[in-house]
Coordinates of C-alpha atoms in Angstrom, one line a residue:
M1 CA -8.4 -0.5 -5.2
R2 CA -8.6 -0.3 -1.4
V3 CA -6.7 -2.7 0.7
N4 CA -8.9 -3.6 3.2
L5 CA -7.0 -2.5 7.1
E6 CA -8.7 -5.4 9.1
L7 CA -5.9 -8.8 8.2
Q8 CA -6.6 -11.4 10.7
P9 CA -9.4 -13.0 8.7
W10 CA -6.7 -14.4 5.5
I11 CA -6.2 -16.3 9.1
T12 CA -9.0 -17.3 10.1
T13 CA -9.8 -20.6 11.9
D14 CA -7.7 -23.7 12.8
D15 CA -9.0 -25.3 9.5
D16 CA -8.5 -22.0 7.4
M17 CA -5.5 -20.4 7.5
A18 CA -4.7 -20.0 4.2
F19 CA -4.5 -16.8 2.8
D20 CA -7.4 -16.2 0.0
S21 CA -5.8 -14.9 -2.9
H22 CA -9.2 -14.9 -4.6
N23 CA -9.2 -11.8 -2.0
I24 CA -6.4 -10.0 -2.1
T25 CA -3.3 -9.7 -4.8
R26 CA 0.4 -9.6 -4.8
E27 CA 0.6 -6.4 -5.6
E28 CA -2.0 -4.8 -3.8
V29 CA 0.0 -6.5 -0.5
A30 CA 3.4 -4.7 -2.1
D31 CA 1.2 -0.7 -2.9
R32 CA 0.2 -1.9 0.8
I33 CA 4.1 -2.2 2.3
A34 CA 5.0 0.5 0.7
V35 CA 2.7 2.5 2.6
M36 CA 3.6 1.3 5.8
Q37 CA 7.5 1.2 5.2
L38 CA 6.9 5.2 4.0
Q39 CA 5.5 5.4 7.0
E40 CA 8.0 4.0 9.2
S41 CA 10.5 5.8 7.9
S42 CA 9.3 9.1 7.8
T43 CA 6.5 10.1 11.3
Y44 CA 7.0 7.1 13.3
K45 CA 10.8 6.8 12.9
V46 CA 11.9 6.7 16.0
V47 CA 15.7 7.4 16.8
D48 CA 18.2 5.9 19.8
Y49 CA 16.9 9.6 22.2
M50 CA 19.1 8.0 25.2
K51 CA 21.7 7.8 23.0
L52 CA 23.0 11.7 25.2
S53 CA 22.1 9.5 29.0
K54 CA 24.6 7.3 27.6
R55 CA 27.6 8.6 28.1
N56 CA 26.3 8.1 31.4
L57 CA 25.9 4.1 32.1
F58 CA 24.2 4.1 35.2
S59 CA 21.7 7.2 33.4
W60 CA 21.7 4.7 30.7
T61 CA 21.3 1.6 32.3
L62 CA 17.9 3.2 34.9
N63 CA 16.2 4.7 31.7
M64 CA 17.0 1.0 30.1
D65 CA 15.1 -0.8 33.4
A66 CA 12.3 1.4 33.4
R67 CA 11.7 1.4 29.7
T68 CA 11.8 -2.6 30.3
A69 CA 9.4 -2.5 33.3
M70 CA 7.1 -0.4 31.4
S71 CA 6.8 -3.2 28.6
A72 CA 6.3 -5.7 30.7
W73 CA 3.7 -4.0 32.2
C74 CA 1.7 -3.6 28.7
F75 CA 1.8 -6.8 29.0
R76 CA 0.1 -7.8 31.7
V77 CA -1.9 -4.5 31.5
V78 CA -3.3 -6.1 27.9
D79 CA -3.2 -9.8 28.9
T80 CA -5.0 -9.6 31.5
C81 CA -7.4 -7.9 29.7
G82 CA -7.9 -10.3 26.8
M83 CA -6.5 -7.9 24.3
E84 CA -4.1 -7.8 21.7
R85 CA -0.9 -8.0 22.1
E86 CA 0.6 -5.8 19.0
I87 CA -1.4 -3.5 20.4
V88 CA 1.7 -3.2 23.2
A89 CA 4.1 -2.6 19.9
S90 CA 2.0 0.6 19.2
A91 CA 2.2 1.8 23.2
M92 CA 5.4 1.4 23.1
N93 CA 6.4 3.3 19.7
M94 CA 4.2 5.7 21.0
L95 CA 6.3 6.3 23.9
D96 CA 8.6 6.3 22.3
R97 CA 8.3 8.7 19.5
F98 CA 7.4 11.0 22.6
M99 CA 10.1 10.8 24.3
N100 CA 12.3 12.7 21.2
T101 CA 10.4 15.6 21.3
S102 CA 11.3 18.6 22.8
D103 CA 9.1 18.3 25.9
G104 CA 8.8 14.2 26.1
S105 CA 13.0 14.2 27.0
T106 CA 12.1 16.4 30.1
L107 CA 11.5 12.4 30.9
L108 CA 14.6 11.1 30.0
K109 CA 15.6 12.0 33.6
D110 CA 12.2 11.7 35.1
K111 CA 11.6 8.1 35.7
V112 CA 7.8 9.2 37.9
G113 CA 7.1 11.0 35.3
Y114 CA 7.8 8.1 32.4
Q115 CA 6.2 5.8 34.2
L116 CA 2.9 8.1 33.9
A117 CA 3.6 9.3 29.9
G118 CA 4.0 4.9 29.4
M119 CA 1.2 4.5 31.1
T120 CA -1.1 7.2 29.1
S121 CA 0.1 5.4 26.0
L122 CA -1.2 2.0 26.7
A123 CA -4.3 4.2 26.6
L124 CA -3.7 6.6 24.4
A125 CA -3.3 2.9 21.7
M126 CA -6.2 0.9 22.8
K127 CA -7.8 4.2 22.7
W128 CA -7.0 4.4 18.9
M129 CA -6.5 0.5 17.7
K130 CA -9.6 -1.0 19.7
N131 CA -11.6 1.7 20.6
I132 CA -12.2 0.6 23.9
Q133 CA -11.6 3.8 26.2
L134 CA -9.7 2.9 29.7
D135 CA -11.1 5.7 32.6
T136 CA -8.7 7.8 33.6
I137 CA -10.6 6.8 36.9
V138 CA -8.6 3.3 36.3
L139 CA -6.0 4.4 35.1
A140 CA -5.2 6.4 38.3
E141 CA -5.8 3.2 41.0
M142 CA -3.6 1.1 38.1
S143 CA -1.8 3.5 39.3
N144 CA -1.4 2.5 43.0
G145 CA -2.1 6.0 43.6
N146 CA 0.7 8.2 42.0
F147 CA -1.1 9.9 39.7
T148 CA -4.6 11.3 39.7
E149 CA -7.5 11.4 37.2
E150 CA -6.5 14.9 35.5
D151 CA -2.2 13.8 35.6
F152 CA -3.3 11.0 33.1
C153 CA -5.8 14.1 31.2
I154 CA -2.8 16.7 30.7
M155 CA -0.4 13.9 29.6
E156 CA -2.8 12.5 27.6
S157 CA -2.7 16.1 25.5
R158 CA 1.3 16.6 26.1
I159 CA 1.4 13.0 23.9
L160 CA -1.3 14.3 21.1
A161 CA 0.1 17.7 20.7
A162 CA 3.8 16.0 20.5
L163 CA 3.3 13.9 18.2
E164 CA 0.9 15.9 16.4
W165 CA -2.2 13.2 16.4
R166 CA -0.2 11.2 14.7
V167 CA -1.0 7.3 17.5
C168 CA -0.7 4.7 15.7
G169 CA 1.9 3.2 13.6
P170 CA 3.0 0.0 11.1
T171 CA 3.4 -2.9 13.4
A172 CA 5.8 -5.5 13.5
L173 CA 3.2 -7.7 13.2
D174 CA 1.0 -5.9 9.5
F175 CA 4.1 -6.2 7.8
V176 CA 3.8 -10.1 9.5
F177 CA 0.0 -10.3 8.4
Y178 CA 1.3 -9.4 4.6
Y179 CA 4.7 -11.0 4.4
L180 CA 2.0 -14.2 5.3
A181 CA 1.0 -13.3 1.6
L182 CA 4.3 -14.3 -0.3
I183 CA 3.9 -17.2 0.8
P184 CA 2.8 -19.9 -2.0
G185 CA 0.6 -22.8 -1.4
V186 CA 2.0 -22.5 1.9
K187 CA -1.4 -23.3 4.4
G188 CA -2.4 -24.3 7.6
M189 CA -1.1 -25.5 10.7
V190 CA 2.6 -25.0 8.7
L191 CA 1.1 -21.1 8.7
R192 CA -0.4 -21.2 11.9
A193 CA 3.2 -22.1 12.9
I194 CA 4.7 -19.6 11.0
L195 CA 2.5 -17.2 12.5
D196 CA 3.2 -18.3 16.1
N197 CA 6.6 -18.4 15.6
A198 CA 7.2 -15.0 14.3
R199 CA 3.5 -12.9 16.2
Y200 CA 6.4 -14.2 19.6
Q201 CA 9.5 -12.9 18.4
T202 CA 8.2 -9.3 17.3
E203 CA 6.5 -9.7 20.9
L204 CA 9.6 -9.4 22.4
A205 CA 11.0 -7.1 20.2
V206 CA 9.0 -4.2 21.7
S207 CA 10.9 -4.4 25.3
D208 CA 14.5 -4.3 23.0
Y209 CA 15.6 -1.3 23.1
D210 CA 18.9 -3.1 20.8
L211 CA 15.5 -2.7 18.6
V212 CA 14.3 0.2 18.6
R213 CA 15.9 2.4 15.5
E214 CA 15.3 -1.4 13.3
R215 CA 12.4 -0.8 11.1
P216 CA 9.4 -2.8 11.7
S217 CA 9.5 -3.7 8.7
H218 CA 12.6 -5.8 9.0
V219 CA 12.1 -6.6 12.6
A220 CA 9.2 -8.3 11.1
F221 CA 11.1 -10.1 8.0
A222 CA 13.9 -11.6 10.5
A223 CA 10.6 -12.9 12.0
V224 CA 9.7 -15.1 9.4
L225 CA 12.6 -16.2 7.8
N226 CA 13.7 -17.6 11.6
A227 CA 10.7 -18.7 11.9
M228 CA 10.5 -20.4 8.9
E229 CA 14.4 -21.6 9.4
T230 CA 12.5 -23.7 13.0
L231 CA 10.3 -25.3 10.7
Q232 CA 13.1 -25.9 8.0
E233 CA 15.1 -28.1 11.2
D234 CA 11.7 -29.3 12.4
G235 CA 11.5 -30.8 8.1
L236 CA 7.5 -29.8 8.2
F237 CA 9.2 -26.1 5.8
S238 CA 11.6 -25.9 2.4
S239 CA 13.6 -24.4 1.7
Q240 CA 12.4 -24.4 -2.0
E241 CA 9.3 -23.1 -0.5
K242 CA 12.2 -20.0 1.5
E243 CA 13.4 -19.4 -1.9
V244 CA 10.5 -18.6 -3.0
F245 CA 9.5 -16.6 -0.5
L246 CA 12.7 -14.2 -0.5
E247 CA 12.2 -13.4 -4.5
Q248 CA 8.3 -12.9 -4.4
A249 CA 9.8 -9.6 -1.1
Q250 CA 12.0 -8.9 -3.2
R251 CA 9.9 -8.2 -5.6
F252 CA 7.0 -7.5 -4.2
A253 CA 8.1 -5.6 -0.3
L254 CA 11.0 -4.1 -1.7
I255 CA 13.0 -6.3 1.2
A256 CA 15.2 -8.7 0.9
S257 CA 17.8 -11.0 3.8
H258 CA 21.3 -8.8 4.2
Q259 CA 19.1 -6.3 5.0
V260 CA 18.2 -7.3 8.7
E261 CA 21.5 -9.3 8.3

């Protein structure tokens, strides 16, 4: 049986946010997580592409600043458009993987070219994830005249060719939703609190280059555990419930807390 890829209905309204165990079984959750773990460790894996530039501290800092600025810009765009911030996670993953290709690596010392690749990656993520076509005219205007429509068309072709059209892989938030399905008996505002806290942490991770090599599944698992600990401190989540989740995660997601410490 195939798992519905539309995760949001599992947590719907404020009055009905619990995972619907009648729609998907733990075994189906395990199957989907296994597929995403395979994807994140192969096709959509990100390596430390700035490693060589770190030999030059100034160059490394410049590149790090460029990436931080690009992710911040992407978040501003999706917030202004009222779209899910998860789009930025896919865009930055795409950009990071492109930078690790022979074509993309030429932009490591080209800040302007890197900006063009970042803007194009966001447009591609919008197109693939939400079927939203960001017109090249709009992109050119958003660049304050730094790039033309043709620049964006050419860069899109370069990125797609370098990545062999493998555009949007699993994000940390994708894993968070499946991990929430492994928390038995927890629903309502507690489940919402865990989701919101974990979601926020995954968004912070997107902008942190030190976490770029970490698997989304590990980032998500750490985010969920941190969220649970926050609720424990507030007396809204028990240590027993956390232990049950850890057991479920090890059984169905093949992941343990020591892997994300």
